[in-house]
GROMACS .gro file of C-alpha atoms in nm:
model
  368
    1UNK     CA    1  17.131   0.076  -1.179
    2UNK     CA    2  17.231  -0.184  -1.438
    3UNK     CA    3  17.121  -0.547  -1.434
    4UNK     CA    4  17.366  -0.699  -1.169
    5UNK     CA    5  17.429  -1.044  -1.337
    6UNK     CA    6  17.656  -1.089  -1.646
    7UNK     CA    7  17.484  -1.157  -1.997
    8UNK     CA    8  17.516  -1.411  -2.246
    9UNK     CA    9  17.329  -1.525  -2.580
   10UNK     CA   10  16.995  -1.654  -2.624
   11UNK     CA   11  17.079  -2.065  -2.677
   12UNK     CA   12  16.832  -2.096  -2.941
   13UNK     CA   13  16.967  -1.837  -3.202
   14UNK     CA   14  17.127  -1.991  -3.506
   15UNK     CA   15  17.442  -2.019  -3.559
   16UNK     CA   16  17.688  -1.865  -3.632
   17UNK     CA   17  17.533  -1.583  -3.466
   18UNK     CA   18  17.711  -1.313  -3.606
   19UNK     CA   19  17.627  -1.385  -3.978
   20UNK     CA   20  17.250  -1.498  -3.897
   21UNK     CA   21  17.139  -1.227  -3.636
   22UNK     CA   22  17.050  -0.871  -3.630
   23UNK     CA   23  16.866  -0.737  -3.356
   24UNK     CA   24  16.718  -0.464  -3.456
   25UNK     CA   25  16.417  -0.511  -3.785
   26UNK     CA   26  16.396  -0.200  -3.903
   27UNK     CA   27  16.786  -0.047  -4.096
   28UNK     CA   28  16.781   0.279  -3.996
   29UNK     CA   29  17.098   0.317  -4.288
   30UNK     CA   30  17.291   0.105  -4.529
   31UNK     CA   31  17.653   0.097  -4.541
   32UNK     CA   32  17.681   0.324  -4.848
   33UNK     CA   33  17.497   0.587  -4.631
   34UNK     CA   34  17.709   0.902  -4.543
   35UNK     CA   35  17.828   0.828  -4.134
   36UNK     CA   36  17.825   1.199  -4.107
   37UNK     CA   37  17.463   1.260  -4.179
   38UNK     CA   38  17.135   1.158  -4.098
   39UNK     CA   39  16.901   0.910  -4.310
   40UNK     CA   40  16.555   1.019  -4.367
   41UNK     CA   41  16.444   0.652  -4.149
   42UNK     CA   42  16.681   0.800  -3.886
   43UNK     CA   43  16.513   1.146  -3.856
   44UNK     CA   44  16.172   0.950  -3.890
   45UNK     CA   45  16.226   0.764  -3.596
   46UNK     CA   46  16.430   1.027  -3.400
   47UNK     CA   47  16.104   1.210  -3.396
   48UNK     CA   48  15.923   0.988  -3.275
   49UNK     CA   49  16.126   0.941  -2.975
   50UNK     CA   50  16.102   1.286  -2.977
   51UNK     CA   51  15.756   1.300  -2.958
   52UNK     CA   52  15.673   1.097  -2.666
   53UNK     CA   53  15.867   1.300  -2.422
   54UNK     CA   54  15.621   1.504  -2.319
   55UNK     CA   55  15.427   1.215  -2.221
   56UNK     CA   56  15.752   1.076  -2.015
   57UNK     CA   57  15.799   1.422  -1.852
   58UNK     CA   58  15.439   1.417  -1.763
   59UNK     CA   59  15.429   1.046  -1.547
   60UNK     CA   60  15.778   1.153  -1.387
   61UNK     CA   61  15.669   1.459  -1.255
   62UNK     CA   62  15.399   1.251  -1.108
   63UNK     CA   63  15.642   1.028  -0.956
   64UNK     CA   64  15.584   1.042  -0.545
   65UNK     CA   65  15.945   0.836  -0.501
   66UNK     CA   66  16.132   1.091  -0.651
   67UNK     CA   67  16.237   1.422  -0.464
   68UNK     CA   68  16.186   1.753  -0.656
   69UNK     CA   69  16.042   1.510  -0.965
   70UNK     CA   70  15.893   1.800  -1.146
   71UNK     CA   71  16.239   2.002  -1.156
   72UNK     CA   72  16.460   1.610  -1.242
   73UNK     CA   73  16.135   1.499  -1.509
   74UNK     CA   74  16.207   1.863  -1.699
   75UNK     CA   75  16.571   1.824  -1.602
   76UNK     CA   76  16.501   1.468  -1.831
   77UNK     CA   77  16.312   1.604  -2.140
   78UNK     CA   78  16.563   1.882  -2.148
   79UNK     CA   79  16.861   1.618  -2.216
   80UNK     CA   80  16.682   1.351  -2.366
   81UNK     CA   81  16.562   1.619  -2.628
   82UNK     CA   82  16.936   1.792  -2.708
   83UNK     CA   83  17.052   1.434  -2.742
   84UNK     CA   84  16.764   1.322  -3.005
   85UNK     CA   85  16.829   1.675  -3.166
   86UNK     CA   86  17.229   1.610  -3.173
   87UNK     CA   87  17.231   1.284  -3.322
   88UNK     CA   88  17.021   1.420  -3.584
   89UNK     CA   89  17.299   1.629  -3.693
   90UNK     CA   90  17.545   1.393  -3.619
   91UNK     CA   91  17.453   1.046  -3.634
   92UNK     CA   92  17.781   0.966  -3.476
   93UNK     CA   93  17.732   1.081  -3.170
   94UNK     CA   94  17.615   0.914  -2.817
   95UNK     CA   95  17.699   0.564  -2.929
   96UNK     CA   96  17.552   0.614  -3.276
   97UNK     CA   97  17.480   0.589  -3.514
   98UNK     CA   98  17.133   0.518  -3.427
   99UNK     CA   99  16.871   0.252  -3.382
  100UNK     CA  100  16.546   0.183  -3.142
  101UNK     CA  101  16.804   0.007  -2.913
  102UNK     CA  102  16.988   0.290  -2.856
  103UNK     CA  103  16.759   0.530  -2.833
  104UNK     CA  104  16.558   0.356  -2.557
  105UNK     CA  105  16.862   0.276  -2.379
  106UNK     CA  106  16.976   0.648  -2.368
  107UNK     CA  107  16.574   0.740  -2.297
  108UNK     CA  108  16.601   0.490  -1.962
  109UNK     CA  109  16.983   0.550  -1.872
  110UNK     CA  110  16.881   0.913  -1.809
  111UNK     CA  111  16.590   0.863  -1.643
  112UNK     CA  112  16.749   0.621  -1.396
  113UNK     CA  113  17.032   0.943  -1.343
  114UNK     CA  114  16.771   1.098  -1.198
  115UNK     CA  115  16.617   0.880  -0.952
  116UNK     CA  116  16.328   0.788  -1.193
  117UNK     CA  117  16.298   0.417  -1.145
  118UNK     CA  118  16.006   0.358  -1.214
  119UNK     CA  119  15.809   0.616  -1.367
  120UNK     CA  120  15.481   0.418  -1.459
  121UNK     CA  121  15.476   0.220  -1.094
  122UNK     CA  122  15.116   0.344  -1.024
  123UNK     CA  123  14.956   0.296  -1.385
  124UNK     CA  124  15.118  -0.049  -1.388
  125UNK     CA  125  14.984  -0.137  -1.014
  126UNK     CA  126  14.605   0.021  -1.140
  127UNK     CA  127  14.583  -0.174  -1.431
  128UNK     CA  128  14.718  -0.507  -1.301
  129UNK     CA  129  14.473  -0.491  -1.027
  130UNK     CA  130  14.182  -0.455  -1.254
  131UNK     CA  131  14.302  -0.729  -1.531
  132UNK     CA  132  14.331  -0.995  -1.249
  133UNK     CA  133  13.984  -0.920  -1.140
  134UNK     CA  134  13.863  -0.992  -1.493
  135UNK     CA  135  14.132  -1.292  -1.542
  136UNK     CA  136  13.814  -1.531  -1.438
  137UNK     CA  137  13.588  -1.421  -1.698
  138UNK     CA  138  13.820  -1.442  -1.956
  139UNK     CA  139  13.888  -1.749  -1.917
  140UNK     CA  140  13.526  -1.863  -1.871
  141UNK     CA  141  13.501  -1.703  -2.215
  142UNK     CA  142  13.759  -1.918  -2.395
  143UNK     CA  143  13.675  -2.240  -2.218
  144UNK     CA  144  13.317  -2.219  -2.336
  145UNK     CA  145  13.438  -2.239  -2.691
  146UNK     CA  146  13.463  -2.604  -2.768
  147UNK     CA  147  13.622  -2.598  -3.093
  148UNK     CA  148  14.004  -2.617  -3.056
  149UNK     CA  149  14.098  -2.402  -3.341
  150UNK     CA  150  13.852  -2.118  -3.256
  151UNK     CA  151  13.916  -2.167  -2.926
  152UNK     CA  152  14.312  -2.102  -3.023
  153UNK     CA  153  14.212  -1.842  -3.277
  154UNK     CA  154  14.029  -1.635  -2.927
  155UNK     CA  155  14.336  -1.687  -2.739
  156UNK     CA  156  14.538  -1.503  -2.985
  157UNK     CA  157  14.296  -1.277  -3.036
  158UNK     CA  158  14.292  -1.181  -2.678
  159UNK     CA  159  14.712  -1.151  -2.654
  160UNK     CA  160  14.674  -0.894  -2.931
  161UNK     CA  161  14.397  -0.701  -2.821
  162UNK     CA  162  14.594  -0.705  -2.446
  163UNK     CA  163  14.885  -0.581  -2.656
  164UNK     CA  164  14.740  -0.260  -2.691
  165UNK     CA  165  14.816  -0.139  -2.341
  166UNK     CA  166  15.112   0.035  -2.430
  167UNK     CA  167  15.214   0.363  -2.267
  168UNK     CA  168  15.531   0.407  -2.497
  169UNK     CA  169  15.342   0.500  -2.809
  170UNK     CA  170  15.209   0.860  -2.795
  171UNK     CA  171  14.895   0.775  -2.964
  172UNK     CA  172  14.795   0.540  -2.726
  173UNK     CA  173  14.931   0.730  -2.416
  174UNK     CA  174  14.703   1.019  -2.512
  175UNK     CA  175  14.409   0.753  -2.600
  176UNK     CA  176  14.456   0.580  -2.247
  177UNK     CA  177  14.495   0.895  -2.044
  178UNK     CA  178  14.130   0.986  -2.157
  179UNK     CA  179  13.936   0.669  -2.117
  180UNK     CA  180  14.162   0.373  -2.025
  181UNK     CA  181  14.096   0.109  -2.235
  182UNK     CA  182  13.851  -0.189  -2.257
  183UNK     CA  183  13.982  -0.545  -2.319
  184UNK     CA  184  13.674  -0.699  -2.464
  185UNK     CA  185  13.590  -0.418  -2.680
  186UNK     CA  186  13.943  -0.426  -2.769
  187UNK     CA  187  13.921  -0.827  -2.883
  188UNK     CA  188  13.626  -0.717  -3.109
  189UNK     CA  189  13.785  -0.444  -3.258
  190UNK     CA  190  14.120  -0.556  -3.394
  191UNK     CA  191  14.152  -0.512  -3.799
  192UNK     CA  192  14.008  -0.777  -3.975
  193UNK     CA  193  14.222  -1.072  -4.112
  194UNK     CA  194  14.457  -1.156  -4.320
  195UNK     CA  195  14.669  -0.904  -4.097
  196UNK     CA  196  14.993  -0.774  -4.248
  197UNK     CA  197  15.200  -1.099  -4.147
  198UNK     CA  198  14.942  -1.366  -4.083
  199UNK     CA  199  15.031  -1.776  -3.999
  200UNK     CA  200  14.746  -1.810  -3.779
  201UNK     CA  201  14.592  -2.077  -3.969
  202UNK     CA  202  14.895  -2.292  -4.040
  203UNK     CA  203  14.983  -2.271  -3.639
  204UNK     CA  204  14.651  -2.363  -3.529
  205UNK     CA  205  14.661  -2.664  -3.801
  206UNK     CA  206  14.994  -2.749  -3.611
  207UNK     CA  207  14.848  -2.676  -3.263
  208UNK     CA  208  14.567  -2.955  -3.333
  209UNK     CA  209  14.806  -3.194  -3.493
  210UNK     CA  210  15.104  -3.150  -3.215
  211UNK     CA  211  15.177  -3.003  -2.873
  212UNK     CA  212  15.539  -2.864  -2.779
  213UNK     CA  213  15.756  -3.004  -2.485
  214UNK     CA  214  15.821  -2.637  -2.336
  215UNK     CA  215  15.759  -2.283  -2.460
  216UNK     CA  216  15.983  -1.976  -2.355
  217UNK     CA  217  15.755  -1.660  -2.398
  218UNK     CA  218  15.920  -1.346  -2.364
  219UNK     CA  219  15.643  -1.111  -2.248
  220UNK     CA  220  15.572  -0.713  -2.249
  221UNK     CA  221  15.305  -0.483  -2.099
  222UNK     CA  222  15.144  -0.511  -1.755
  223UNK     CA  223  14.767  -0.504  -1.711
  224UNK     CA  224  14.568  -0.673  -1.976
  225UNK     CA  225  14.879  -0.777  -2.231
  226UNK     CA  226  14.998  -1.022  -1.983
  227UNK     CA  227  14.707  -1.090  -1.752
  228UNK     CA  228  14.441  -1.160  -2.027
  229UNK     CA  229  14.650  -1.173  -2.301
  230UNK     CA  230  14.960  -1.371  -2.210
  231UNK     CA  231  14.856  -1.623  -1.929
  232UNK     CA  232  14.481  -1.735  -2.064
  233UNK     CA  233  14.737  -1.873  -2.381
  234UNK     CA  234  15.025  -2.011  -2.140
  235UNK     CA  235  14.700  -2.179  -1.911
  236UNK     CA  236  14.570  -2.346  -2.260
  237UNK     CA  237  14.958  -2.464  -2.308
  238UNK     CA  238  14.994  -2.594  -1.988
  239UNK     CA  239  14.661  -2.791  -2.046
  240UNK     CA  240  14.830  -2.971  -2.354
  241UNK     CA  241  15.099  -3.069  -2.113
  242UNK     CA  242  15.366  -2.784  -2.230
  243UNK     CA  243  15.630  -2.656  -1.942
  244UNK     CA  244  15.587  -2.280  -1.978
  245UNK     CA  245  15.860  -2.053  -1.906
  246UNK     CA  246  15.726  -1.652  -1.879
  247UNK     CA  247  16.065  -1.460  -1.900
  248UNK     CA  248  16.033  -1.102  -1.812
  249UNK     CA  249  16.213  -0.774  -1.771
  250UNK     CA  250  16.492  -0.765  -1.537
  251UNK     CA  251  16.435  -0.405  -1.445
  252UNK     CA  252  16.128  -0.159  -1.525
  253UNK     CA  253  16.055   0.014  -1.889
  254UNK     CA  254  15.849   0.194  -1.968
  255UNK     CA  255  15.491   0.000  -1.886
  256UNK     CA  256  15.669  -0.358  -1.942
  257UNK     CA  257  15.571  -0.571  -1.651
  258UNK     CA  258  15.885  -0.714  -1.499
  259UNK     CA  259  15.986  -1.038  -1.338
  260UNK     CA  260  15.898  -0.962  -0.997
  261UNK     CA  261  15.561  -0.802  -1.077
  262UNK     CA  262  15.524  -1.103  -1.272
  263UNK     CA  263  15.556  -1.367  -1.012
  264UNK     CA  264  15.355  -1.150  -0.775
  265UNK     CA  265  15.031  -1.171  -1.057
  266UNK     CA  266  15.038  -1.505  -1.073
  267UNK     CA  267  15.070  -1.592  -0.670
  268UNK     CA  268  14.749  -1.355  -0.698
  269UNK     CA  269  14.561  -1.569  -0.972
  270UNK     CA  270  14.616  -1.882  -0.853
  271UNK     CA  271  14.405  -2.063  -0.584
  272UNK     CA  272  14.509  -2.235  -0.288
  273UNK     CA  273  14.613  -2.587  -0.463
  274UNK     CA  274  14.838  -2.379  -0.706
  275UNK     CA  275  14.630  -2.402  -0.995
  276UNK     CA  276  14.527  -2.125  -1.211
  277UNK     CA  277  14.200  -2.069  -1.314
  278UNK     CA  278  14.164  -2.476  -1.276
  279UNK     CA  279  14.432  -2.619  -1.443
  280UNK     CA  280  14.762  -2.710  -1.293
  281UNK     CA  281  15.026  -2.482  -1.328
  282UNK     CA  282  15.315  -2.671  -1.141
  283UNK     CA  283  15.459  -2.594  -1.528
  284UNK     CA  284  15.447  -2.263  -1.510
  285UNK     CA  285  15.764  -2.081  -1.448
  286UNK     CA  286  15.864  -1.713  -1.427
  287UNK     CA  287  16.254  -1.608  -1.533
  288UNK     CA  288  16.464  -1.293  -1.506
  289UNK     CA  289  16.526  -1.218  -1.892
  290UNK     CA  290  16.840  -1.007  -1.787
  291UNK     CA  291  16.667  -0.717  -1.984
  292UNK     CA  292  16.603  -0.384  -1.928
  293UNK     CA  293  16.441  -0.187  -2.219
  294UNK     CA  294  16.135  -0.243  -2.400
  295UNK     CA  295  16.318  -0.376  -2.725
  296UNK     CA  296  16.553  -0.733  -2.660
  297UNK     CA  297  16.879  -0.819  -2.833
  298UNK     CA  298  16.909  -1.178  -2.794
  299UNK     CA  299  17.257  -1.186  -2.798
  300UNK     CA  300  17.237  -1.033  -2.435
  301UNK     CA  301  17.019  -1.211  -2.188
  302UNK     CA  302  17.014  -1.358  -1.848
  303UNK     CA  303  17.238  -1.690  -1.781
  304UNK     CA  304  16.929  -1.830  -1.575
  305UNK     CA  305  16.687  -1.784  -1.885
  306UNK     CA  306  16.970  -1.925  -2.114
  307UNK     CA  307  16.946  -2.265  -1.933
  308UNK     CA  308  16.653  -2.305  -1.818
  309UNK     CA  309  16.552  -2.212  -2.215
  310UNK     CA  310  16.811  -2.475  -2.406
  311UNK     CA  311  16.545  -2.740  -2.461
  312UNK     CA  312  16.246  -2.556  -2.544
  313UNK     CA  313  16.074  -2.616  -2.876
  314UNK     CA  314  15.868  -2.302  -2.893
  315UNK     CA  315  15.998  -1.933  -2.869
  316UNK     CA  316  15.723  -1.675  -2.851
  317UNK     CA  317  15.779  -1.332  -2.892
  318UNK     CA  318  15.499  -1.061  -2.795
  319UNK     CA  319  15.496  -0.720  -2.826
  320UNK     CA  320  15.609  -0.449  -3.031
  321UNK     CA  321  15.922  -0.420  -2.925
  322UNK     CA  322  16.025  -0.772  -2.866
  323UNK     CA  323  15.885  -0.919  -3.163
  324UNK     CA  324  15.870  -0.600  -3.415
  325UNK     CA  325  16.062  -0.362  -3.358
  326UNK     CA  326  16.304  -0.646  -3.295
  327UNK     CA  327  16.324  -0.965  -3.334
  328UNK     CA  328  16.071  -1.029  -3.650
  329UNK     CA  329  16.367  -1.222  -3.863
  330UNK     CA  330  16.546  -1.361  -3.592
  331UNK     CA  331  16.605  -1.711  -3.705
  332UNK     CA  332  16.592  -1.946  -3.437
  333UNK     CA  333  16.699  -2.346  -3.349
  334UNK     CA  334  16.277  -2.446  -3.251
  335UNK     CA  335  15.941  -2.355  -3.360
  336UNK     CA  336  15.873  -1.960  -3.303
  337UNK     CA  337  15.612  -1.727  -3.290
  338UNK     CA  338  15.642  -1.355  -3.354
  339UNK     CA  339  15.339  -1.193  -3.226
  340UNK     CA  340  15.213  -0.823  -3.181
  341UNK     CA  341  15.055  -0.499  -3.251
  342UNK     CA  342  15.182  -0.232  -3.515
  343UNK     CA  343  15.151   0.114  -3.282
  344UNK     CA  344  15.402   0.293  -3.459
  345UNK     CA  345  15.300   0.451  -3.815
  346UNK     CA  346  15.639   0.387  -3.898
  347UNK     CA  347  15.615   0.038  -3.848
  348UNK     CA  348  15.302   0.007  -4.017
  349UNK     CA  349  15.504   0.162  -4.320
  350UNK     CA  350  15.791  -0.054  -4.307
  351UNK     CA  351  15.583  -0.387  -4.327
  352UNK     CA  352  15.335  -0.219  -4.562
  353UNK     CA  353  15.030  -0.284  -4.362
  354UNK     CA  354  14.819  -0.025  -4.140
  355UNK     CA  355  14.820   0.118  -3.803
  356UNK     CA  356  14.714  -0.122  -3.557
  357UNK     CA  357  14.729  -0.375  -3.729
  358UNK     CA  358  14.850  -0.708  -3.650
  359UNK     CA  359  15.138  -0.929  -3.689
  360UNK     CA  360  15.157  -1.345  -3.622
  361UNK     CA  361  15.444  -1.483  -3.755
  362UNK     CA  362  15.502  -1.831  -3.706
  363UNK     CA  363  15.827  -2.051  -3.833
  364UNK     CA  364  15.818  -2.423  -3.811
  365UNK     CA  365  16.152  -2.596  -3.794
  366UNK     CA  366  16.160  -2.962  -3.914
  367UNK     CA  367  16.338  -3.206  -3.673
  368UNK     CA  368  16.451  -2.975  -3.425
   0.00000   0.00000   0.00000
């Protein structure tokens, strides 16, 4: 079950696209690395794949849409496993050699050969429900600070600390499976500043000074990340008079909310005269990224997001995956933002920072 419509590039990627953009952050190898055998970063982050299969086995067992799940969710970890172990002795194989695109994309394609569509459908539904029931407060919160630039510092504060809702990373599967996770607690508790990439102040100095004609945010987890995270942040844009355009997965990964779950939050947050949480949102638009992992190449996304996005002036990009993992030197035409959580030790390595800490990377483009 592939995305049905046909892909094109992100219109706000410099150009010439081929010489300015990589997808993928992190090089697994450089060209003067032997083809035939496997890098040290490319066993690194094999294993890590590796290692969260047992979590993946465990939710698609527990999948009621699936007949005989238990038998198809060991049928999974069995093949996903001989594949991780293969292309560690041949980095060649399955499409390699490899990088966290392809090993996602190999993680979902056989999952979706066995009937697993949606493997974390009930997590996703749980924690959606009880985000939107705390949406109010949260807002209350961040309304009652009247300082704009604190009141923008909260806001980010609050996507990050919703950022750590993220069923892909072992750690925090096993952390979440024991006591769920608290958003507040979560907002006091992130590692103090300056965080490994940090251009919080010089975006809040342009937030005062300036507000953008439309932002494209490409979003990530369900529950709190988007719900108290995401939409308190696109609700204080749309205040400032900024179209916002919330462009989510085309199909389900992993605990990534997608675009229909998407528009069905927000029909549930808003009141009967279409605002949300009091301020209009007649702005606010949802759009089909065309994607279906939890990591983006932006040479490949939906022809719906790639017009509706041509004029925007601010590109956000939140999560891990999106803005990490990928993404965190894409150079684009407008303003961006780069925002998320490091929940990988290997990422924390890479940028030379520490484990949950916290990225904000902000580019400013003169006279776009």
């Amino acid at each position: 079950m592939e995305s049905a419509s046909p892909s094109v590039p992100f219109p706000l990627l410099q150009t010439p696209i081929e010489s300015n953009y990589r997808a993928c952050t992190i090089p697994y190898r450089f060209p003067s690395d032997n083809p035939r055998k496997a890098t040290p970063v490319e066993i690194q982050w094999i294993d890590l794949f590796l290692n969260s299969v047992p979590s993946f086995r465990q939710r698609a067992e527990n999948d009621p849409t699936v007949v005989d799940a238990p038998i198809k969710a060991e049928k999974f970890a069995q093949r996903y496993t001989a594949i991780l172990e293969e292309l560690k002795k041949n980095p060649e194989s399955h499409g390699g050699p490899p990088d966290c695109i392809l090993l996602c994309r190999i993680r979902e394609q056989i999952l979706r050969e066995l009937g697993f569509m949606d493997i974390f459908k009930k997590v996703k539904d749980e924690e959606n429900a009880k985000a939107i029931s705390l949406f109010e407060n949260v807002v209350r919160l961040n309304d009652a600070i009247e300082d704009e630039g604190k009141r923008v510092e909260n806001l980010i504060r609050g996507i990050l600390a919703g950022n750590i809702f993220d069923l892909g990373s072992a750690q925090l599967a096993e952390v979440f499976a024991k006591d769920g996770m608290s958003f507040l607690a979560s907002c006091q508790n992130l590692v103090p500043r300056p965080w490994v990439i940090d251009n919080l102040d010089a975006f809040i100095t342009k937030w005062i000074k300036k507000s953008w004609n439309k932002a494209v945010i490409f979003v990530d987890n369900s529950g709190a990340d988007v719900v108290l995270g995401i939409l308190p942040f696109a609700r204080e844009l749309l205040r400032h008079g900024t179209e916002v355009v919330l462009a989510a997965n085309d199909l389900p990964s992993i605990n990534d909310v997608t675009y229909t779950e998407l528009i069905e939050i927000i029909t549930k947050l808003k009141d009967e005269n279409g605002q949300l949480g009091g301020v209009d949102a007649s702005g606010l638009l949802v759009v089909n990224s065309g994607n279906d992992l939890p990591v983006i190449d932006l040479t490949s996304v939906s022809p719906e997001l790639a017009y509706i996005a041509s004029d925007a002036d601010l590109v956000i990009l939140e999560g891990m995956g999106r803005a990490l993992e990928t993404n965190l030197y894409a150079q684009l035409k407008c303003d961006s933002i780069k925002i998320g959580m490091v929940k990988h030790p290997e990422v924390a390595q890479f940028l030379g920072g520490r484990l949950y800490d916290c990225v904000f990377k902000y580019n400013e483009v003169l006279n776009y």
